[in-house]
Amino acid sequence: MDNNSPNIMALAPNTSNKRETVCIFGTGDFGRALGHKMIQSGYPVVYGSRSTQISNLIPKDAEVLSHAEAAQKAAIIIIAIQRQHYNFLTPLAETLRGKVLVDISNNLKLNQYPESNAEYLAQLLPGSRVVKAFNTVSAWALQSGTLDASRQVFVCGDDVEAKQMVMNIVRALGLTPIDKGTLLAAQEIENYPLQLFPMWKFPIFLSLGLSAFFFCYCLALDVIHTYVYEKNDFSFFIAVTIPNRVCPVMALVLLALVYLPGIFAAIIQLYRGTKYRRFPDWLDKWMLCRKQLGLIALAFAFLHVLFTLVFPLRSFISWRTRTQTVSQALNNRTEPLNNTNAWLSDSYLALGILGFFLFFLLGITSLPSVSNNVNWREFRFVQSKLGYLALILCTAHTMVYGGKWFLNPAAYKWYLPDIYMLSLVIPCAVLVVKFVLILPCIDKPLTQIRQGWERNPKHSE
Amino acid sequence: MDNNSPNIMALAPNTSNKRETVCIFGTGDFGRALGHKMIQSGYPVVYGSRSTQISNLIPKDAEVLSHAEAAQKAAIIIIAIQRQHYNFLTPLAETLRGKVLVDISNNLKLNQYPESNAEYLAQLLPGSRVVKAFNTVSAWALQSGTLDASRQVFVCGDDVEAKQMVMNIVRALGLTPIDKGTLLAAQEIENYPLQLFPMWKFPIFLSLGLSAFFFCYCLALDVIHTYVYEKNDFSFFIAVTIPNRVCPVMALVLLALVYLPGIFAAIIQLYRGTKYRRFPDWLDKWMLCRKQLGLIALAFAFLHVLFTLVFPLRSFISWRTRTQTVSQALNNRTEPLNNTNAWLSDSYLALGILGFFLFFLLGITSLPSVSNNVNWREFRFVQSKLGYLALILCTAHTMVYGGKWFLNPAAYKWYLPDIYMLSLVIPCAVLVVKFVLILPCIDKPLTQIRQGWERNPKHSE
Amino acid sequence: MDNNSPNIMALAPNTSNKRETVCIFGTGDFGRALGHKMIQSGYPVVYGSRSTQISNLIPKDAEVLSHAEAAQKAAIIIIAIQRQHYNFLTPLAETLRGKVLVDISNNLKLNQYPESNAEYLAQLLPGSRVVKAFNTVSAWALQSGTLDASRQVFVCGDDVEAKQMVMNIVRALGLTPIDKGTLLAAQEIENYPLQLFPMWKFPIFLSLGLSAFFFCYCLALDVIHTYVYEKNDFSFFIAVTIPNRVCPVMALVLLALVYLPGIFAAIIQLYRGTKYRRFPDWLDKWMLCRKQLGLIALAFAFLHVLFTLVFPLRSFISWRTRTQTVSQALNNRTEPLNNTNAWLSDSYLALGILGFFLFFLLGITSLPSVSNNVNWREFRFVQSKLGYLALILCTAHTMVYGGKWFLNPAAYKWYLPDIYMLSLVIPCAVLVVKFVLILPCIDKPLTQIRQGWERNPKHSE
């Protein structure tokens, strides 16, 4: 390796001393913001513009030339113009041959055009080397220097050398380039900044809908029923008591909904006898948002813990305790310890704590930096084994909590069951079916199917 | 840089328009799953198989040819066959010359063969360019599209261009390639999916063993002793009271065990007068699992916090409070505020809260994404300074809690000390020795040794 | 792509079988530690030293030669000597031509020299290929094998091939190379290990100062005032009561200080009518430490939650409850439920819980691994929308808490307001101004300005 031959890959031997000139086509907001930032980072910047008279919006240290002149001054040209004006570049095709063109454009809607802007640019100017970059950065953030959010800049392009040159600029601006491969990734990169939590929409709307239903249900049974039949105004239950009934119910139901699609998938595979056919669309979508459902369930569980722990601080609870104690003292009565109650209350609390603890662990392992550090086997162990254990503990917690009221007619106001009973339906169903599925006589064929075996290979397609 | 010369590194100038054909040798489960996924991502797939008659297990859009014919159709060949059948490839050596062979195989045991499968393949076919990839991905996850776990695909290979081509495919499938360097990394990559939390085994078994011991100890002193001598059935202590005695003890002991090996290391270095000799094996291993020990300690501390905070909600505690208040009321007695008790209870709680808070901070900084953003100096500051502060606070918390019972004979049931006394042994020892080690007369030679100085250079090896 | 042509980029075709020799100039601590580690990883190591007699500090398996001889044996030379001795390398320029020189040096102060050590080395030896690496790793960590902290090694250099060779070594030692681009990044990489939480300094000193002030303020009003005028010794309030008054106040004030600079920035932009002029320096710095301020505020909120939840466990609180109940029983009085109090207490708790929950969510999204996975739009949604919602909830929580004492003269001890009133000043100001800023008549020009429009383009520079 003692070769002194010139290194073909040495991108810019002189970059160690000074930066190369960068040309920017377009003097719009983003073009100016990027120019400002580049000048700050030591790059000479030349703008290509229709009117070459110096506009005072443009950074002072930048030169402004016609498009053709500006393009000749630099190896890298940043195309800071709208896609609909790209065709004005075609006359410049000869000047732009071999140049690195950086497409930074964004669209207004997801998949607005059949092909990505960068691919369209590459088709217009087949002789130039197109790189997609910078579209995920906000002009406002570049301008104000407050890049609190992601410093990642997705870069893609067919020409590796051109991509390297652009990635060097990205690094020089204090950002982190992420290589996303060839221009085929451009569509995805252009869609990226338009998204607003796409995977979260369905889980969040589902949770809001369910919470509203359970809230009204509780309001009817706990506040309105009491007011109608007992003339007691417990409207303040709206603040803490009812939220603390809705949160645990939501947490348990959503946690069960995380494991339900896996159950359906297993049943469908057993029925079909093959894994090589696609699941129905609704099941596919459901499986893809399990992580989000689980995290929302964890949020409800977290709120439930906080709401429960503040109980002793509530004015209502201390009034109730005081009243009970005073009446007991006034009746001159001493009460022995009820061992059954002590057992029930303690085991209900302990089950809840352990369930929440496991649930919290599951949440931590779904942090990207943690899940990137575990392999597939470890991830399945945590999410499947620990997840089911958490579901079992939380279901048991709910059962022990309400156990003694199950057969008590007083628990059925207006002939409706209490919500903790409703909340047990899905978890119990999931656990029962899962228990059946792990019986050896059913688990064995399922494992075979998942390893590629087919019951009726002839009919599989 | 205004060169129009053809770019040597341009890997596949035509990939911007269509994907290149990929060949897969082997029609087993993983080969089929990968083929399905590749066809979905727009790659033409051709299978190389012994029997060229079309099997209906294979994706409809894929071609099936003989191995030699299939290999000629593609530049990249995925070897989806078992290592023990690799030698059937030797007759194809001429066809495979210069091709990129992707080894995706896994073994059943760690380090099953002397060399990795990928290196073995490279030895069998010296003319081809072997890349290791995809072995960390699960066929089931590829098939069902639910890649919840890590999307990272480790890639290694001696040929940079070949590696780039494989990494492009990885990206096209929606996965994240991680370059692990040359084929020397293949052994590690092949072992990766077989691991099940290797660093966690010892800490978890140690914690389980210690917890079981402390649980039985508490059971004997708190439940059985009370039952035998006072005829009180406090069996429900098993649910909350005893766990809440075991958890803090475990947290404190494990936290001290995190700092103990550092103390041993310092003593060994001081005794030897050099840092250039390896520590004994047990100490090396212990030092490598400090992070895991610390995180398990944090889990116990977290459980301790939850168990403590639910105390006011327990049926037993509210019964006890009620009974005390009623008896006080019946005896017509008002009780003045005991200032010492108020001080003890409040400072014990405050120490615990601050200790837990620092402990929690330490836990957050050990998240991979956080610790990657701190430099060595910052990490040492947090883990050493804040860690010792947390240990001091937690030890003080335990001492204040049990302070007044230390010399009280009633605290020694069956002549055994309470577990909080046992729990103080290791932390106090660590703190005392650490205090000695930071005395200037001892700290100075230790710092010199750690900077490379040796007391007896002649005898150091 | 069926070419058999030799691959130009194939860095070291023989590395698949054995590691290449690495030369280390300098036998100081770090040189030895690195040599040890490299020998463990299978690299033949040769030391270049002034005295070629074998020192027993050097790893046994390493060779020791003169600098010139050693350099000839390897393609990669690690320069483990101080910058001030670099000029002794100039006579070796011919031998070092084309070699990869790895600069691992660190300075003692930030920006100690005008150019980075690596750039200085590259200037001294223009024929060689300089790569900066390894300076962020601790010799002690390499030696003891306990790389708990970041395993990242920042690498930069102008020669891509040389950088690849060094990155392969980094990977072989079990570390993760991070490509930081050309040698221009060397200055930053050399400064990196010298930093001790540079962004945290101001926020932490501000918090300490403010906390100390609020602590003394509370001490005067709650302990000293009570002692002077009521002769009650409540000195134990120092442990829990006063911290639990300071923490929420700090959390609220710091959270408001996170949003205050954004308000100032908007006002400045409205006044100037342009976004193309830099903010004053103090505002720039303030905006850059918003994340840190927010996280410290979250830490105070977390402590507030813990301190609040342990209230029922305090000896003082249970004494107070008992005394109240006993006196009520002795007076033979039953007390009706005060509905207003129940509403106030419950809504105050519910607001606090929801505010803390949102605050906690904000904290999670500021974890690097989470914020890297959200785009700019999502980040702004969370930090701006959810952040303001959290501020509103926390302000309302504080207002409801103290609401009824506002106009009560008893709340003004020594004519000073209670600290919860002080704490409301900044949050209320922020919320009021923010409300004004989102009125359409003000929001519209502001949005235009942020999109690049200018009121007086002539005077903008």
Short mmCIF file of C-alpha atoms in Angstrom, two decimals, chain C residues 31-296:
data_model
loop_
_atom_site.label_atom_id
_atom_site.label_comp_id
_atom_site.label_asym_id
_atom_site.label_seq_id
_atom_site.Cartn_x
_atom_site.Cartn_y
_atom_site.Cartn_z
CA GLY C 31 0.67 4.96 21.87
CA ARG C 32 1.19 1.95 24.11
CA ALA C 33 -2.50 1.57 24.94
CA LEU C 34 -3.42 1.70 21.26
CA GLY C 35 -0.66 -0.76 20.41
CA HIS C 36 -1.87 -3.23 23.05
CA LYS C 37 -5.41 -3.01 21.72
CA MET C 38 -4.30 -3.42 18.09
CA ILE C 39 -2.20 -6.47 18.87
CA GLN C 40 -5.21 -7.96 20.66
CA SER C 41 -7.22 -7.33 17.50
CA GLY C 42 -4.68 -9.14 15.34
CA TYR C 43 -2.64 -6.29 13.88
CA PRO C 44 1.13 -6.62 13.71
CA VAL C 45 2.42 -3.46 15.38
CA VAL C 46 5.79 -1.83 14.91
CA TYR C 47 6.87 1.12 17.02
CA GLY C 48 9.00 3.95 15.72
CA SER C 49 11.12 5.33 18.54
CA ARG C 50 14.24 7.40 19.06
CA SER C 51 15.95 4.69 21.10
CA THR C 52 15.44 1.35 19.40
CA GLN C 53 16.40 -0.69 22.46
CA ILE C 54 13.39 -2.63 23.58
CA SER C 55 11.59 -0.92 26.42
CA ASN C 56 9.61 -3.25 28.61
CA LEU C 57 6.69 -0.88 28.65
CA ILE C 58 5.97 -1.69 25.07
CA PRO C 59 3.69 -4.66 24.32
CA LYS C 60 5.75 -7.83 24.07
CA ASP C 61 4.62 -8.75 20.56
CA ALA C 62 5.49 -5.37 19.07
CA GLU C 63 8.68 -4.61 17.21
CA VAL C 64 10.64 -1.43 17.98
CA LEU C 65 12.65 0.22 15.20
CA SER C 66 13.93 3.63 14.29
CA HIS C 67 11.32 5.98 12.91
CA ALA C 68 12.47 5.61 9.29
CA GLU C 69 12.65 1.81 9.44
CA ALA C 70 9.32 1.51 11.19
CA ALA C 71 7.62 3.81 8.70
CA GLN C 72 8.77 1.67 5.80
CA LYS C 73 7.10 -1.40 7.25
CA ALA C 74 3.56 -0.04 7.20
CA ALA C 75 1.13 1.91 5.07
CA ILE C 76 -0.53 3.44 8.13
CA ILE C 77 1.44 5.38 10.69
CA ILE C 78 -0.14 6.53 13.90
CA ILE C 79 1.47 9.74 15.14
CA ALA C 80 1.28 9.36 18.92
CA ILE C 81 3.44 12.35 19.72
CA GLN C 82 2.77 15.89 20.87
CA ARG C 83 2.13 18.61 18.32
CA GLN C 84 5.19 20.59 19.45
CA HIS C 85 7.44 17.69 18.31
CA TYR C 86 5.81 17.31 14.88
CA ASN C 87 8.62 19.18 13.12
CA PHE C 88 11.03 16.27 13.77
CA LEU C 89 8.93 14.48 11.10
CA THR C 90 10.04 16.87 8.31
CA PRO C 91 13.33 15.01 7.60
CA LEU C 92 11.23 11.85 7.10
CA ALA C 93 9.04 13.57 4.48
CA GLU C 94 10.30 11.35 1.66
CA THR C 95 9.68 8.13 3.58
CA LEU C 96 6.24 9.30 4.62
CA ARG C 97 5.19 10.31 1.11
CA GLY C 98 1.88 8.62 0.24
CA LYS C 99 1.58 7.07 3.69
CA VAL C 100 -1.54 7.42 5.77
CA LEU C 101 -0.64 9.47 8.86
CA VAL C 102 -3.16 9.22 11.66
CA ASP C 103 -3.14 12.30 13.90
CA ILE C 104 -4.49 11.31 17.33
CA SER C 105 -3.32 14.37 19.25
CA ASN C 106 -5.38 16.46 21.62
CA ASN C 107 -4.79 19.94 22.94
CA LEU C 108 -5.09 21.18 26.48
CA LYS C 109 -7.32 24.14 25.67
CA LEU C 110 -10.10 24.88 23.20
CA ASN C 111 -8.75 26.45 19.95
CA GLN C 112 -5.21 26.48 21.37
CA TYR C 113 -3.60 26.95 17.94
CA PRO C 114 -4.84 28.86 14.92
CA GLU C 115 -5.15 25.67 12.86
CA SER C 116 -5.91 22.15 14.03
CA ASN C 117 -3.04 19.75 14.77
CA ALA C 118 -4.06 17.55 11.85
CA GLU C 119 -4.03 20.46 9.40
CA TYR C 120 -0.63 21.54 10.75
CA LEU C 121 0.66 18.00 10.17
CA ALA C 122 -0.75 18.03 6.63
CA GLN C 123 1.03 21.32 5.94
CA LEU C 124 4.34 19.97 7.30
CA LEU C 125 4.14 16.83 5.16
CA PRO C 126 2.21 17.76 2.01
CA GLY C 127 2.97 14.45 0.34
CA SER C 128 1.33 12.28 2.95
CA ARG C 129 -2.33 11.57 3.56
CA VAL C 130 -3.38 12.84 6.97
CA VAL C 131 -6.39 11.42 8.79
CA LYS C 132 -7.63 12.66 12.17
CA ALA C 133 -8.92 9.89 14.41
CA PHE C 134 -8.90 8.29 17.88
CA ASN C 135 -8.48 11.55 19.79
CA THR C 136 -11.91 11.20 21.41
CA VAL C 137 -11.05 7.81 22.91
CA SER C 138 -9.53 7.56 26.38
CA ALA C 139 -6.27 5.63 26.79
CA TRP C 140 -7.54 4.33 30.10
CA ALA C 141 -10.69 3.01 28.48
CA LEU C 142 -8.74 1.35 25.68
CA GLN C 143 -6.42 -0.21 28.26
CA SER C 144 -9.06 -1.53 30.60
CA GLY C 145 -11.40 -2.56 27.82
CA THR C 146 -14.30 -0.82 29.54
CA LEU C 147 -15.61 1.40 26.81
CA ASP C 148 -18.88 2.15 28.54
CA ALA C 149 -19.09 5.61 27.08
CA SER C 150 -19.43 6.40 23.46
CA ARG C 151 -17.74 3.91 21.18
CA GLN C 152 -17.79 6.51 18.44
CA VAL C 153 -14.50 7.55 16.86
CA PHE C 154 -14.70 10.69 14.75
CA VAL C 155 -12.62 10.37 11.61
CA CYS C 156 -11.84 13.08 9.08
CA GLY C 157 -9.41 13.47 6.24
CA ASP C 158 -9.13 14.75 2.70
CA ASP C 159 -8.24 11.39 1.19
CA VAL C 160 -11.24 9.07 1.04
CA GLU C 161 -9.19 5.91 0.59
CA ALA C 162 -6.93 6.74 3.54
CA LYS C 163 -10.01 7.47 5.64
CA GLN C 164 -11.52 4.09 4.69
CA MET C 165 -8.33 2.32 5.79
CA VAL C 166 -8.39 4.06 9.16
CA MET C 167 -12.11 3.39 9.57
CA ASN C 168 -11.48 -0.30 9.01
CA ILE C 169 -8.98 -0.30 11.88
CA VAL C 170 -11.46 1.55 14.08
CA ARG C 171 -14.08 -1.10 13.37
CA ALA C 172 -11.61 -3.90 13.99
CA LEU C 173 -10.94 -2.50 17.48
CA GLY C 174 -14.66 -2.78 18.24
CA LEU C 175 -15.36 0.94 17.90
CA THR C 176 -17.73 2.80 15.58
CA PRO C 177 -16.14 5.19 13.09
CA ILE C 178 -18.10 8.33 12.26
CA ASP C 179 -17.04 10.04 9.05
CA LYS C 180 -16.91 13.80 9.66
CA GLY C 181 -15.73 14.78 6.16
CA THR C 182 -12.53 16.56 5.21
CA LEU C 183 -9.71 17.86 7.43
CA LEU C 184 -11.69 21.08 7.90
CA ALA C 185 -13.57 19.18 10.60
CA ALA C 186 -10.34 18.48 12.49
CA GLN C 187 -10.56 21.62 14.63
CA GLU C 188 -14.03 20.65 15.82
CA ILE C 189 -12.94 17.05 16.48
CA GLU C 190 -9.95 18.27 18.50
CA ASN C 191 -12.14 20.55 20.57
CA TYR C 192 -14.74 17.85 21.19
CA PRO C 193 -13.04 15.93 24.03
CA LEU C 194 -12.21 19.14 25.90
CA GLN C 195 -15.82 20.19 26.33
CA LEU C 196 -17.74 19.73 29.55
CA PHE C 197 -21.39 20.27 28.68
CA PRO C 198 -20.80 23.67 27.04
CA MET C 199 -24.48 24.22 26.25
CA TRP C 200 -25.49 23.39 29.81
CA LYS C 201 -23.34 25.88 31.69
CA PHE C 202 -25.55 28.95 31.46
CA PRO C 203 -28.85 27.11 32.08
CA ILE C 204 -27.39 25.30 35.10
CA PHE C 205 -25.90 28.41 36.70
CA LEU C 206 -29.14 30.30 36.06
CA SER C 207 -31.15 27.51 37.71
CA LEU C 208 -28.82 27.28 40.68
CA GLY C 209 -28.97 31.03 41.20
CA LEU C 210 -32.74 31.23 40.90
CA SER C 211 -33.25 28.18 43.13
CA ALA C 212 -31.02 29.66 45.82
CA PHE C 213 -32.97 32.91 45.70
CA PHE C 214 -36.37 31.19 45.90
CA PHE C 215 -35.12 28.88 48.65
CA CYS C 216 -34.04 31.82 50.82
CA TYR C 217 -37.28 33.65 50.05
CA CYS C 218 -39.33 30.65 51.21
CA LEU C 219 -37.09 30.10 54.21
CA ALA C 220 -37.72 33.68 55.31
CA LEU C 221 -41.49 33.55 54.80
CA ASP C 222 -42.28 30.01 55.89
CA VAL C 223 -39.74 29.22 58.61
CA ILE C 224 -38.30 32.45 59.98
CA HIS C 225 -41.55 34.45 59.84
CA THR C 226 -43.44 31.63 61.56
CA TYR C 227 -40.74 31.33 64.19
CA VAL C 228 -40.63 35.07 64.87
CA TYR C 229 -44.37 35.71 64.98
CA GLU C 230 -45.87 32.36 65.99
CA LYS C 231 -42.93 30.87 67.94
CA ASN C 232 -43.36 27.60 66.02
CA ASP C 233 -40.21 25.73 65.04
CA PHE C 234 -40.90 24.49 61.52
CA SER C 235 -37.22 24.16 60.64
CA PHE C 236 -37.89 20.68 59.25
CA PHE C 237 -39.71 22.38 56.37
CA ILE C 238 -36.20 22.73 54.89
CA ALA C 239 -36.23 19.07 53.91
CA VAL C 240 -39.48 18.64 51.99
CA THR C 241 -41.92 21.55 52.26
CA ILE C 242 -39.61 24.26 50.96
CA PRO C 243 -38.03 22.14 48.19
CA ASN C 244 -41.57 21.35 47.10
CA ARG C 245 -42.31 25.05 46.86
CA VAL C 246 -39.10 25.89 45.02
CA CYS C 247 -39.27 23.04 42.49
CA PRO C 248 -42.67 23.87 40.93
CA VAL C 249 -41.77 27.57 40.83
CA MET C 250 -38.48 26.80 39.07
CA ALA C 251 -40.19 24.42 36.65
CA LEU C 252 -42.78 27.00 35.68
CA VAL C 253 -40.34 29.91 35.39
CA LEU C 254 -37.83 27.93 33.33
CA LEU C 255 -40.56 26.58 31.06
CA ALA C 256 -41.69 30.15 30.44
CA LEU C 257 -38.07 31.16 29.76
CA VAL C 258 -38.02 28.51 27.02
CA TYR C 259 -40.79 30.31 25.14
CA LEU C 260 -39.80 33.90 25.98
CA PRO C 261 -36.96 34.23 23.39
CA GLY C 262 -39.33 33.13 20.62
CA ILE C 263 -41.64 35.97 21.67
CA PHE C 264 -38.75 38.45 21.60
CA ALA C 265 -37.64 37.19 18.19
CA ALA C 266 -41.14 37.68 16.77
CA ILE C 267 -41.35 41.21 18.18
CA ILE C 268 -37.91 42.11 16.80
CA GLN C 269 -38.83 40.77 13.37
CA LEU C 270 -42.14 42.64 13.36
CA TYR C 271 -40.37 45.84 14.37
CA ARG C 272 -37.59 45.49 11.81
CA GLY C 273 -39.90 44.20 9.09
CA THR C 274 -37.33 41.63 7.90
CA LYS C 275 -35.87 38.32 8.97
CA TYR C 276 -32.56 38.89 7.18
CA ARG C 277 -30.82 40.68 10.02
CA ARG C 278 -29.16 38.82 12.85
CA PHE C 279 -30.74 38.84 16.26
CA PRO C 280 -28.78 40.47 19.08
CA ASP C 281 -26.17 38.13 20.48
CA TRP C 282 -27.90 37.54 23.81
CA LEU C 283 -31.04 36.42 22.01
CA ASP C 284 -29.11 34.05 19.73
CA LYS C 285 -27.43 32.44 22.72
CA TRP C 286 -30.70 32.22 24.62
CA MET C 287 -32.43 30.53 21.69
CA LEU C 288 -29.64 27.99 21.43
CA CYS C 289 -30.03 26.86 25.05
CA ARG C 290 -33.82 26.51 25.04
CA LYS C 291 -33.63 22.74 24.94
CA GLN C 292 -31.38 22.68 28.00
CA LEU C 293 -33.63 25.11 29.88
CA GLY C 294 -36.61 22.94 29.06
CA LEU C 295 -34.92 19.78 30.30
CA ILE C 296 -33.89 21.42 33.57
#
